[in-house]
PDB file of C-alpha atoms and ligand atoms in Angstrom:
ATOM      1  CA  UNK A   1     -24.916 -23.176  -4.720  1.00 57.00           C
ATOM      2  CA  UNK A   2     -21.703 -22.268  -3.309  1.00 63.00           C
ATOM      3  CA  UNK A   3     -20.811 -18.906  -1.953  1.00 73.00           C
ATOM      4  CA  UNK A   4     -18.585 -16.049  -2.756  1.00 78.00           C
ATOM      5  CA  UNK A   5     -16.090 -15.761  -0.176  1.00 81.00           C
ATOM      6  CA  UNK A   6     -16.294 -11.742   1.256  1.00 88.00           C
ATOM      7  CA  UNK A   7     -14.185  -9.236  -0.164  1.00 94.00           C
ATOM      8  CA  UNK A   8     -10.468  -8.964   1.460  1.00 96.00           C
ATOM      9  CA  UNK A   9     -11.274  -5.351   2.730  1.00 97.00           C
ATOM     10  CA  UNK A  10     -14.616  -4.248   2.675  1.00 97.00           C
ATOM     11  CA  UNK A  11     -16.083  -0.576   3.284  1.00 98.00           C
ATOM     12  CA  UNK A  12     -19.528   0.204   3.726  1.00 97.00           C
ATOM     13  CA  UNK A  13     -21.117   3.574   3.667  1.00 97.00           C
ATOM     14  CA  UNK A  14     -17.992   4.779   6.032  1.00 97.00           C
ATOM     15  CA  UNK A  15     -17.830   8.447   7.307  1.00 97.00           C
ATOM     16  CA  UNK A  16     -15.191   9.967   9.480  1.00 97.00           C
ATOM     17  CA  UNK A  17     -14.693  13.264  10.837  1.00 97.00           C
ATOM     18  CA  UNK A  18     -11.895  15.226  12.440  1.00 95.00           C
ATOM     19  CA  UNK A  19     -11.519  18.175  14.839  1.00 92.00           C
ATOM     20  CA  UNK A  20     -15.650  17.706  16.020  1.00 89.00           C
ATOM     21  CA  UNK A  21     -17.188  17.281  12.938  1.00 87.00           C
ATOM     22  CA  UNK A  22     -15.415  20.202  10.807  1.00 90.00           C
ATOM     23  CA  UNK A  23     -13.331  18.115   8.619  1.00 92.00           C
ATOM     24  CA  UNK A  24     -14.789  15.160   7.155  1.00 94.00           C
ATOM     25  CA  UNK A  25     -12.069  13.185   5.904  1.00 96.00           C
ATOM     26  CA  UNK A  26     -13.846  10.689   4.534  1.00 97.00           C
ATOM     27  CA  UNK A  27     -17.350  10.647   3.547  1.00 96.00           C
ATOM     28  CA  UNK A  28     -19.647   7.647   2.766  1.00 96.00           C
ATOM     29  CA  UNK A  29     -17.299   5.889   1.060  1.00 97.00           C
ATOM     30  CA  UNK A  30     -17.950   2.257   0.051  1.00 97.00           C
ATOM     31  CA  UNK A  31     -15.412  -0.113  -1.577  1.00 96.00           C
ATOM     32  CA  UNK A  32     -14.213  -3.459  -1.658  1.00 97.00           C
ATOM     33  CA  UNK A  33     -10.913  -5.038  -2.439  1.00 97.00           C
ATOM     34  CA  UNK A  34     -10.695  -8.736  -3.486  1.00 96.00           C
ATOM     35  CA  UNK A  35      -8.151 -11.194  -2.514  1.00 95.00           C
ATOM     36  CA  UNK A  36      -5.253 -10.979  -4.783  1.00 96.00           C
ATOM     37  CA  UNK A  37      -6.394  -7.629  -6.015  1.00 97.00           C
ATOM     38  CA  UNK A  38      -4.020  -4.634  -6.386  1.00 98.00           C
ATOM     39  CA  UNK A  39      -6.090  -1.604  -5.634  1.00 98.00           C
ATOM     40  CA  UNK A  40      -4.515   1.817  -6.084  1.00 97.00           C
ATOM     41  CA  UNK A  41      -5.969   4.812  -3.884  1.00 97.00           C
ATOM     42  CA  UNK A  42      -5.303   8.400  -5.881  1.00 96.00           C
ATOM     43  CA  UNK A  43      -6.343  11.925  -5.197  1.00 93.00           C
ATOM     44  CA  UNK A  44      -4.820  15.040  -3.588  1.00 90.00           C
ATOM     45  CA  UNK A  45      -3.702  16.365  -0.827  1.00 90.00           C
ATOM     46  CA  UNK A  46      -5.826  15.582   1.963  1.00 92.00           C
ATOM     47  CA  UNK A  47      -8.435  13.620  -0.105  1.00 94.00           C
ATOM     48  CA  UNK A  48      -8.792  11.225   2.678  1.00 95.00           C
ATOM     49  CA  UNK A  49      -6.568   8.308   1.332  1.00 95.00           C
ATOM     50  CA  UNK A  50      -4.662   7.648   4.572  1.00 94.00           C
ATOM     51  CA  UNK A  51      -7.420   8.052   6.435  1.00 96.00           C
ATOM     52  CA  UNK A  52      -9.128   5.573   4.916  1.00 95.00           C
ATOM     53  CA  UNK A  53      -6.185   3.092   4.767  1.00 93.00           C
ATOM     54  CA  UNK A  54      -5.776   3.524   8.836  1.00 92.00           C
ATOM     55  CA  UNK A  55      -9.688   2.613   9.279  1.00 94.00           C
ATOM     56  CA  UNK A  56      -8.730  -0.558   7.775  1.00 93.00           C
ATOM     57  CA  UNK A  57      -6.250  -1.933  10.280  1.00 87.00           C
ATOM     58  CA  UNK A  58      -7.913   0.143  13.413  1.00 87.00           C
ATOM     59  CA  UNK A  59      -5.623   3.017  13.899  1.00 87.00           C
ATOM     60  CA  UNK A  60      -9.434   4.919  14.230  1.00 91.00           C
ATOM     61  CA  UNK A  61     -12.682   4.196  14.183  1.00 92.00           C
ATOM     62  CA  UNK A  62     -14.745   4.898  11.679  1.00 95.00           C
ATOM     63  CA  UNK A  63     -17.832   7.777  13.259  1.00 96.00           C
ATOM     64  CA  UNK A  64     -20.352   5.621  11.127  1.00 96.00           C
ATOM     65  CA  UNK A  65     -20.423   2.327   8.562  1.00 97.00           C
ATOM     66  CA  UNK A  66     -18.276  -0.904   8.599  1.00 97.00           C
ATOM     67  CA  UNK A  67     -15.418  -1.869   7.934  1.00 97.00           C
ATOM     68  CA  UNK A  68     -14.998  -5.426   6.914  1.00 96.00           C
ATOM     69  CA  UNK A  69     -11.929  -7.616   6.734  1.00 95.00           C
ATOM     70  CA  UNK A  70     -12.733 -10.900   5.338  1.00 93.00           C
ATOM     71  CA  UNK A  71     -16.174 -10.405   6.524  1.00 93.00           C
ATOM     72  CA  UNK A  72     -15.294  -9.904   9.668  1.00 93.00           C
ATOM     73  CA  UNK A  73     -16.186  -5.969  11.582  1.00 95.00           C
ATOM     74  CA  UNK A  74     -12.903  -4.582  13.040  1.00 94.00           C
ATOM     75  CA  UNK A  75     -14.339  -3.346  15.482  1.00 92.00           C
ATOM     76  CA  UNK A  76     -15.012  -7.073  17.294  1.00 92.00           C
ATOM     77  CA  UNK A  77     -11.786  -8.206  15.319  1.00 90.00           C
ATOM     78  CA  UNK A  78      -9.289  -9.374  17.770  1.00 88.00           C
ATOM     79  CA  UNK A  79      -6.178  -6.349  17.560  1.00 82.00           C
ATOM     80  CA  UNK A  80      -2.965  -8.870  17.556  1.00 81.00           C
ATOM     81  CA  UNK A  81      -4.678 -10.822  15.042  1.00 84.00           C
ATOM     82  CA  UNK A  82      -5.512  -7.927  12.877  1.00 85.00           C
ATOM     83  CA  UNK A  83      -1.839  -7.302  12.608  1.00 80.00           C
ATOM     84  CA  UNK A  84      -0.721 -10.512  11.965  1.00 84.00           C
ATOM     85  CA  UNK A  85      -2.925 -10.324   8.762  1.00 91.00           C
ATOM     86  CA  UNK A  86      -2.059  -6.739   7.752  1.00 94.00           C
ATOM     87  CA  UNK A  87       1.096  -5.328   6.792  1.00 93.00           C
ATOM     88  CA  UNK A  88       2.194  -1.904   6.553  1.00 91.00           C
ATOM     89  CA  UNK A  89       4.336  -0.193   4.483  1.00 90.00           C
ATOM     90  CA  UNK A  90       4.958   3.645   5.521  1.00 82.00           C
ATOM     91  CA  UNK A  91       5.963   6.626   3.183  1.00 78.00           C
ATOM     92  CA  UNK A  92      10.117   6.302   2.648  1.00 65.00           C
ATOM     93  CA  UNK A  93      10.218   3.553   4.982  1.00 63.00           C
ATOM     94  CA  UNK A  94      10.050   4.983   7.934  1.00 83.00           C
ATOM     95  CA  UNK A  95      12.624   2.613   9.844  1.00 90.00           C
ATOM     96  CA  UNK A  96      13.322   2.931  13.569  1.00 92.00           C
ATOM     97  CA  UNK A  97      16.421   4.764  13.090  1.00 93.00           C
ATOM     98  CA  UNK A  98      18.119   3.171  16.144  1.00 95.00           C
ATOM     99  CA  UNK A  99      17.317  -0.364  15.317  1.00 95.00           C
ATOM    100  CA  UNK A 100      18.853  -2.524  12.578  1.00 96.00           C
ATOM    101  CA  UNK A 101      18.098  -3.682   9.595  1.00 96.00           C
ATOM    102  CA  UNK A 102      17.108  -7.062  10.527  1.00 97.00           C
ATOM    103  CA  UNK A 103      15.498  -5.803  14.231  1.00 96.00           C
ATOM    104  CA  UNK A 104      13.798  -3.231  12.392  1.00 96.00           C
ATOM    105  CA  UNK A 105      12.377  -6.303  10.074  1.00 95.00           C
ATOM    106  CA  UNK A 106      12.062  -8.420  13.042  1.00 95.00           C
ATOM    107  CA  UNK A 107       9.836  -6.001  15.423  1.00 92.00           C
ATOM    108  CA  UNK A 108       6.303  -7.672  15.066  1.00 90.00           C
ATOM    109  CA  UNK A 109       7.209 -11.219  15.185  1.00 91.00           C
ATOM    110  CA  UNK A 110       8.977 -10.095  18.458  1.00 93.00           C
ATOM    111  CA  UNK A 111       5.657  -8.444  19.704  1.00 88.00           C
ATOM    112  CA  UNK A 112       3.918 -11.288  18.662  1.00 87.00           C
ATOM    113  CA  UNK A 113       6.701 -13.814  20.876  1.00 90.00           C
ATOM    114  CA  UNK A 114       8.361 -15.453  18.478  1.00 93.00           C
ATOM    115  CA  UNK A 115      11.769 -17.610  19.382  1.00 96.00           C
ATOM    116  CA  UNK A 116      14.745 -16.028  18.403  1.00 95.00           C
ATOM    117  CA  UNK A 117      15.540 -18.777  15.907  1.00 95.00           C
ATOM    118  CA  UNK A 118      12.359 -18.275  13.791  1.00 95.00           C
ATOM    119  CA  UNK A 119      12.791 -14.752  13.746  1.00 96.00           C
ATOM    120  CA  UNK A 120      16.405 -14.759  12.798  1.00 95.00           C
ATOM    121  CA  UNK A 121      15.337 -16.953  10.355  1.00 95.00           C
ATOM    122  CA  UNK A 122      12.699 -15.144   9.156  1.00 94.00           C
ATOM    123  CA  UNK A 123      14.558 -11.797   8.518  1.00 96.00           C
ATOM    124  CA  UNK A 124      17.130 -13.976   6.287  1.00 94.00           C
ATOM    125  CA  UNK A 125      14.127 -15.511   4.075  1.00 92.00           C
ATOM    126  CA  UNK A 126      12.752 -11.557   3.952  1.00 92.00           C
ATOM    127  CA  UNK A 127      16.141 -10.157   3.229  1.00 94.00           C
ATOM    128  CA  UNK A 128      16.055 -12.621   0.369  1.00 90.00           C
ATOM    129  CA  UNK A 129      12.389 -12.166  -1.126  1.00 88.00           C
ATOM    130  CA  UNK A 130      13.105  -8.167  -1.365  1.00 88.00           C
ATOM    131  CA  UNK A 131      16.283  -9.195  -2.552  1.00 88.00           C
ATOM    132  CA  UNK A 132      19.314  -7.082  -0.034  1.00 90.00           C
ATOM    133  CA  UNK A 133      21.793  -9.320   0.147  1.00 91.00           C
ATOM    134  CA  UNK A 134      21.457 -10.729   4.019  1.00 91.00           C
ATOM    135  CA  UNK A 135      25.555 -10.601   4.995  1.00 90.00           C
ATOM    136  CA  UNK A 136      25.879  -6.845   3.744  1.00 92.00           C
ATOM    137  CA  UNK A 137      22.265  -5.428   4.830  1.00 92.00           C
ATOM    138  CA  UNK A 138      21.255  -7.587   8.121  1.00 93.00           C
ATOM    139  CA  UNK A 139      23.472  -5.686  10.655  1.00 95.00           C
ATOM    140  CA  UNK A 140      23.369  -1.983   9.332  1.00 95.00           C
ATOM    141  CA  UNK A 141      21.423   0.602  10.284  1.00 95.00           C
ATOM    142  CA  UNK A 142      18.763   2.908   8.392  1.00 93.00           C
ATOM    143  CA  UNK A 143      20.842   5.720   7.212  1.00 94.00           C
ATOM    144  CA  UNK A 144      23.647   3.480   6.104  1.00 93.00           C
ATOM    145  CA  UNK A 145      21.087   2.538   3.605  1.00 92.00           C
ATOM    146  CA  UNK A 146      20.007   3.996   0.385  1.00 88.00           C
ATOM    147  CA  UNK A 147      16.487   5.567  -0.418  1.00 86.00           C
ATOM    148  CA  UNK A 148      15.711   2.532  -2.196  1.00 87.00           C
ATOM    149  CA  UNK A 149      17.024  -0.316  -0.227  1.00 90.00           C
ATOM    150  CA  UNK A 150      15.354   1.662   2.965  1.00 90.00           C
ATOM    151  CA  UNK A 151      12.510   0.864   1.539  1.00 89.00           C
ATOM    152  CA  UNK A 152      12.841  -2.907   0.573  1.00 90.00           C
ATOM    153  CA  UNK A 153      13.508  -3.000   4.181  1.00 93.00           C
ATOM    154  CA  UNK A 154      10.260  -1.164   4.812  1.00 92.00           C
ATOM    155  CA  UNK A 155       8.705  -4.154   2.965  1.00 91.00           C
ATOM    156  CA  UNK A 156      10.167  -6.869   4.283  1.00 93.00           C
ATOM    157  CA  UNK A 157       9.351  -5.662   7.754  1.00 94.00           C
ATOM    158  CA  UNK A 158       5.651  -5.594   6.405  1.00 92.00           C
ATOM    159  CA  UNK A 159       5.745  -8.992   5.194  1.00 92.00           C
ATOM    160  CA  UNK A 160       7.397 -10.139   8.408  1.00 93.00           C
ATOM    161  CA  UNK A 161       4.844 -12.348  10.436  1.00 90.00           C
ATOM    162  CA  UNK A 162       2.612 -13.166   6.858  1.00 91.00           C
ATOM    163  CA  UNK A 163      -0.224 -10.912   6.536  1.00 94.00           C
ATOM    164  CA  UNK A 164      -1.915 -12.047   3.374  1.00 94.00           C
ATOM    165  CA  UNK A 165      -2.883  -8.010   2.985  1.00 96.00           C
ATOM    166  CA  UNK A 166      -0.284  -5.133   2.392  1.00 96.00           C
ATOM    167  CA  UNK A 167      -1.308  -1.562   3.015  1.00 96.00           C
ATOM    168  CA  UNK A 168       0.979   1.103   1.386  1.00 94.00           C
ATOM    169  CA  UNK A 169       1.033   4.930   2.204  1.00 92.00           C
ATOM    170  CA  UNK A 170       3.426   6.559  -0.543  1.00 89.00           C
ATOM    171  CA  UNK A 171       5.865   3.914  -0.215  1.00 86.00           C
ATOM    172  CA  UNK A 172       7.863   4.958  -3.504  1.00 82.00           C
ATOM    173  CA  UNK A 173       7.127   8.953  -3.273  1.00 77.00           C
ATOM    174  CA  UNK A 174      10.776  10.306  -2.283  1.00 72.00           C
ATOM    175  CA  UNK A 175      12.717   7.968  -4.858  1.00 76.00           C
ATOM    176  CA  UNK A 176      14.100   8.787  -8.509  1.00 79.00           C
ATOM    177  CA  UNK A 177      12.218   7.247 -10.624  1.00 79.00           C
ATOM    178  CA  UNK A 178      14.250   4.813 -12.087  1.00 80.00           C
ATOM    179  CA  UNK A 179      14.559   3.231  -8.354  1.00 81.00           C
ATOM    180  CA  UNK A 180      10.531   4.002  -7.946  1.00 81.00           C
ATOM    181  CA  UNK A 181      10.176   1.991 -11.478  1.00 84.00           C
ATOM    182  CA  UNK A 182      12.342  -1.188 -10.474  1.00 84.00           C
ATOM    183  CA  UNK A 183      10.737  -0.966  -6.773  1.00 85.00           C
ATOM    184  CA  UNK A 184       7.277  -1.140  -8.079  1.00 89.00           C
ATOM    185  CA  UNK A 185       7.591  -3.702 -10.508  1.00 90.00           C
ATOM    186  CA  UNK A 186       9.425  -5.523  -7.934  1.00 88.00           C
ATOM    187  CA  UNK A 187       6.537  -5.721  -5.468  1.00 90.00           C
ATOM    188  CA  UNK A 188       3.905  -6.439  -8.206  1.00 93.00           C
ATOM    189  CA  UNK A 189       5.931  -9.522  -8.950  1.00 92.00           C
ATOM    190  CA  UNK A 190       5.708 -10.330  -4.993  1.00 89.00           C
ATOM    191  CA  UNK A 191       1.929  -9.598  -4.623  1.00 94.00           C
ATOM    192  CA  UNK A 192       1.660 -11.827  -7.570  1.00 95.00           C
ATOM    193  CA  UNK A 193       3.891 -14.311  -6.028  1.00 92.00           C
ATOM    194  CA  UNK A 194       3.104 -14.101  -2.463  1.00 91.00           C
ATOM    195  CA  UNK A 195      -1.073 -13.966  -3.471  1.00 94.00           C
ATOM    196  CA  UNK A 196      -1.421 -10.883  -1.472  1.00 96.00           C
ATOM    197  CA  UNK A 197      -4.067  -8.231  -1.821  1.00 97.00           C
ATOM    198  CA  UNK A 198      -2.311  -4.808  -1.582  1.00 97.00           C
ATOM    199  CA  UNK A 199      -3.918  -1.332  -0.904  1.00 97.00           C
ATOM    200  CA  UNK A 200      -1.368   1.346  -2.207  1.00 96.00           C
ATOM    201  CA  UNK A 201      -1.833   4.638  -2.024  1.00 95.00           C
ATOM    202  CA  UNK A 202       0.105   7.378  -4.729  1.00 92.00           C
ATOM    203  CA  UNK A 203       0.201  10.331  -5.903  1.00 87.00           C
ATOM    204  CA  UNK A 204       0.938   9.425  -9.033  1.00 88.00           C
ATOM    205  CA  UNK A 205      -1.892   8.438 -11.492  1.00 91.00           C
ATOM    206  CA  UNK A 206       1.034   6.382 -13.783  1.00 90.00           C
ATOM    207  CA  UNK A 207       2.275   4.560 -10.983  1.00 90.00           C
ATOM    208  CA  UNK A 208      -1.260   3.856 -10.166  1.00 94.00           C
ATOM    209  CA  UNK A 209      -1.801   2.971 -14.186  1.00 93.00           C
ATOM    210  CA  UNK A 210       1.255   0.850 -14.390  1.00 90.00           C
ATOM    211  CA  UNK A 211       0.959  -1.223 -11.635  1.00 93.00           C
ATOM    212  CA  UNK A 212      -2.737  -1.529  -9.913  1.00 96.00           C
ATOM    213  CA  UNK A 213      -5.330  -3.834 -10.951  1.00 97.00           C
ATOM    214  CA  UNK A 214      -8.183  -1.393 -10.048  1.00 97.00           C
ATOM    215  CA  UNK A 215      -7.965   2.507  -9.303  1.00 97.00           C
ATOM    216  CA  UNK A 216      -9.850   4.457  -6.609  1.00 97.00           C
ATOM    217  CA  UNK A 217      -9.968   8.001  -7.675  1.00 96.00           C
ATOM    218  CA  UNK A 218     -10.480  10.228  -4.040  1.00 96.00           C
ATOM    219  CA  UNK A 219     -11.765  14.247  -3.904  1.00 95.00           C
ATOM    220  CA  UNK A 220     -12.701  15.718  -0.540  1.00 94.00           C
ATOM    221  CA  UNK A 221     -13.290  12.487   1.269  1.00 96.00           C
ATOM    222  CA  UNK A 222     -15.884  11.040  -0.965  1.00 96.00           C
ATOM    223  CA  UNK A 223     -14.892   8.194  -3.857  1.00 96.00           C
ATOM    224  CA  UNK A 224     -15.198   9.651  -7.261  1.00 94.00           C
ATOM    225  CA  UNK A 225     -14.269   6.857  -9.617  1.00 95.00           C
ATOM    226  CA  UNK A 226     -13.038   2.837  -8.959  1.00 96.00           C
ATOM    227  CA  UNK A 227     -12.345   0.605 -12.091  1.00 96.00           C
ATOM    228  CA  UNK A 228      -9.637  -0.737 -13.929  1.00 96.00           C
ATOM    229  CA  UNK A 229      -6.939   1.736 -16.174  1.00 92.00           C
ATOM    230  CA  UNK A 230      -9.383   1.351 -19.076  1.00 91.00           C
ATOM    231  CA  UNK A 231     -12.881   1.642 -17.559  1.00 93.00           C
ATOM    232  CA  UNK A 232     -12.003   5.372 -16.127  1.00 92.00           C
ATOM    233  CA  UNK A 233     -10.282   6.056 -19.251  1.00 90.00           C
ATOM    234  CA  UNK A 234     -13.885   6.247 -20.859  1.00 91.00           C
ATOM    235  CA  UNK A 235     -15.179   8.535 -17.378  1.00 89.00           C
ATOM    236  CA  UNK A 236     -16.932  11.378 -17.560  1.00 89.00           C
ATOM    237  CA  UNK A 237     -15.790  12.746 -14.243  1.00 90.00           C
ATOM    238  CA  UNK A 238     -14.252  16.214 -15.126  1.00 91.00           C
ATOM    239  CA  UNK A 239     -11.449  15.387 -11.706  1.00 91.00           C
ATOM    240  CA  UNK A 240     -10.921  11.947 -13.619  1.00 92.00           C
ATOM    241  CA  UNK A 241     -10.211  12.869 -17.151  1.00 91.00           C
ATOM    242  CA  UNK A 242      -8.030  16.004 -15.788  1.00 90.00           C
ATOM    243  CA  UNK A 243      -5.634  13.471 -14.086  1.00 90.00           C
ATOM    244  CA  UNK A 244      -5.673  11.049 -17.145  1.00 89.00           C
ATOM    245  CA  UNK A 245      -4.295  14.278 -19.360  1.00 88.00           C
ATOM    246  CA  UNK A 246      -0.667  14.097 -18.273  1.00 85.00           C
ATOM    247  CA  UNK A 247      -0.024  10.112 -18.447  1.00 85.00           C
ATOM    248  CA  UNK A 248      -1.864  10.491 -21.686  1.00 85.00           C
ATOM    249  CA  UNK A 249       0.243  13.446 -23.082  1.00 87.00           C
ATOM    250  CA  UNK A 250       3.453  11.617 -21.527  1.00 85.00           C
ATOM    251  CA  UNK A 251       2.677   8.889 -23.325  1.00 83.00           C
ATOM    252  CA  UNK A 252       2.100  10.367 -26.978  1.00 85.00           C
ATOM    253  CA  UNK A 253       5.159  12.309 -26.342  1.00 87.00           C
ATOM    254  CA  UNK A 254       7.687   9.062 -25.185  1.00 85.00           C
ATOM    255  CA  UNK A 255       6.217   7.381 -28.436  1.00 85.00           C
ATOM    256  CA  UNK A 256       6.947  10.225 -30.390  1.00 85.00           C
ATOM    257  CA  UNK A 257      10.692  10.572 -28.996  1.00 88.00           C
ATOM    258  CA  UNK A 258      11.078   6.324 -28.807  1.00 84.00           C
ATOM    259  CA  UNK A 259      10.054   4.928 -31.664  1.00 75.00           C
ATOM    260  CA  UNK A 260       9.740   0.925 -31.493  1.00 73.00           C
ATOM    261  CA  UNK A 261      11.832  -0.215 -34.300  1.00 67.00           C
ATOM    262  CA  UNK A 262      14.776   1.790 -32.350  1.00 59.00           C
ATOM    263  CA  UNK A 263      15.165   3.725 -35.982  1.00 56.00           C
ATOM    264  CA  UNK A 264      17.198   7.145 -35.373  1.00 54.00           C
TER     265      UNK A 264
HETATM  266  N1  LIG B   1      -5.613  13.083  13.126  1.00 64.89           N
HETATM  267  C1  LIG B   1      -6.163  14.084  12.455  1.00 64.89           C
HETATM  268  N2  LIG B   1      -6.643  15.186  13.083  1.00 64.89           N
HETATM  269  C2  LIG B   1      -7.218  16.200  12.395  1.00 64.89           C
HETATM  270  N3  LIG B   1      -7.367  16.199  11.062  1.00 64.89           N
HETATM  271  C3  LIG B   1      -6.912  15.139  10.377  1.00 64.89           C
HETATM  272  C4  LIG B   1      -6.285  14.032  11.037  1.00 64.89           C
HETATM  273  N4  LIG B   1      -5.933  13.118  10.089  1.00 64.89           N
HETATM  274  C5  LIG B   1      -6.313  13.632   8.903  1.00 64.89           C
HETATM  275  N5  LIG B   1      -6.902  14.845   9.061  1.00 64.89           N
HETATM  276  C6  LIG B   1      -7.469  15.692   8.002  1.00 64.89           C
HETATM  277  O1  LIG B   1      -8.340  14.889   7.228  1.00 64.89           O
HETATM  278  C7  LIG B   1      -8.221  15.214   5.833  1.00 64.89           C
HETATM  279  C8  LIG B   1      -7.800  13.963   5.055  1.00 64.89           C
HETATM  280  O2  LIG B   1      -6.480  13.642   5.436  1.00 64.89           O
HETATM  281  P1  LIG B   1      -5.675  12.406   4.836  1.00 64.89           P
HETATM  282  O3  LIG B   1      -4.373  12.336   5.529  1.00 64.89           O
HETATM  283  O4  LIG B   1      -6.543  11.205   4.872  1.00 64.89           O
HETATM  284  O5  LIG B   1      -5.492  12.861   3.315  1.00 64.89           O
HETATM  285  P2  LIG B   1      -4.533  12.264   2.195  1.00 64.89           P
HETATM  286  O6  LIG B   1      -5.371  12.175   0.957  1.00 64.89           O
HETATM  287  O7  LIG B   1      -3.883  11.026   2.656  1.00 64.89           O
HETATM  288  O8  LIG B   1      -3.476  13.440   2.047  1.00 64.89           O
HETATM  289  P3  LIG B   1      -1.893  13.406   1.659  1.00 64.89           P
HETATM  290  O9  LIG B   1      -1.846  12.940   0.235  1.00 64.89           O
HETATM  291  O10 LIG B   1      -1.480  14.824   1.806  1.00 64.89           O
HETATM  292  O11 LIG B   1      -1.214  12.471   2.605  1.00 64.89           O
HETATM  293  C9  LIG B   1      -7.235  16.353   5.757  1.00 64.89           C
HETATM  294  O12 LIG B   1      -7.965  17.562   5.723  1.00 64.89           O
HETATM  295  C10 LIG B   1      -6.434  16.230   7.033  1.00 64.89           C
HETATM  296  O13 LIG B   1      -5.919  17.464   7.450  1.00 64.89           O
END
């Protein structure tokens, strides 16, 4: 009998609390993301969904359960490794504004020692996959950048030493939407190509719809629905259907206005 190989990201039973105790951030959550799985995290303000993306790659501890990365505690996990293997994309890119372009996409295989050759190298090949054209972007400097391009940046930089897992905080929130649109669709195509397994957290339940395999559904810390667009479609959850009203109105509306056959 062969065995299933572990989940990419693996949470079990996890709690953690801020300011001693009074705010539990996130409480006794389990989940598990498999490779090549695009897993959406969605809930309000202060849910817990950051919090429970930094458990992941160590920047806290969890106050009690595991976290697993392919099978393997974080806690004994060795920390340069860890980041090696996870990326991270931060809400509107969050560059070092005095670096550029291809430094700022350069910075961890410099921590991790690589020659100047393979990095230079590398940022070209990463310029390329997020598609910035490498003679007009390598050399300039965050805020010569657009919105949008900042953030291709922002995830080339992740990609930069090959993690095979992406986590995203808000990575699209402060674009227009037809920029948001083309940037998500744009790095489902590379987490398809690339076989990553992406945690991406959002605000917005269509963005979560359109482009995420499965979708966690967060309230005060705890996990109140997972499953695919269709299986919490049919929830029961009074949070879940509530958020599932305005894609679902949206939707009925844009058919309405757009009909298929173009006919005015
Ligand atoms: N370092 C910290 N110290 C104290 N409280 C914190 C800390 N980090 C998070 N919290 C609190 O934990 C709760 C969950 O925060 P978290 O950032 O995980 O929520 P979120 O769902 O990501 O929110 P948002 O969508 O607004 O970013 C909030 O009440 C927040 O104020």
């Amino acid at each position: 009998m062969t065995r299933e190989p572990p989940p990419m990201i693996a949470y079990d039973r996890v709690d953690k609390s801020f300011d001693g105790g009074r705010i539990k951030a996130v409480d006794g959550v389990s989940l598990s993301v498999m490779r090549g799985e695009l897993l959406a995290i969605v809930g309000g303000s202060g849910s817990g969904k950051t919090t429970l993306l930094r458990l992941a790659n160590r920047l806290i501890d969890a106050d009690a359960g595991t976290v697993r990365i392919e099978g393997e505690d974080v806690r004994t996990a060795d920390p340069i490794a860890l980041r090696r293997r996870i990326g991270i994309v931060f809400q509107a890119g969050a560059l070092f504004p005095h670096l550029s372009v291809a430094d700022n996409i350069g910075i961890t295989p410099k921590l991790l020692g690589w020659p100047h050759d393979r990095i230079a190298a590398r940022v070209d090949e990463l310029l390329d996959l997020v598609r910035l054209d490498r003679a007009q972007h390598r050399d300039r400097f965050p805020h010569e950048l657009s919105g949008g391009q900042r953030q291709r940046v922002g995830v080339a930089r992740a990609l930069a030493a090959g993690p095979n897992i992406v986590l995203m905080d808000e990575p699209f929130g402060a674009l227009d939407p037809l920029t948001r649109d083309a940037l998500g669709e744009d790095f489902r195509a590379l987490h398809d190509r690339l076989g990553l397994t992406t945690v991406l957290i959002t605000h917005d339940i269509t963005e979560a719809l359109l482009l995420a395999d499965r979708i966690a559904v967060m309230r005060a810390g705890r996990l109140l629905a997972l499953g695919r667009a269709a299986e919490l479609a049919h929830s029961t959850e009074p949070y879940v259907t509530e958020l599932l009203q305005t894609p679902r109105r949206q939707a009925l509306r844009l058919s309405a206005l757009l009909p298929q056959d173009g006919a005015v």
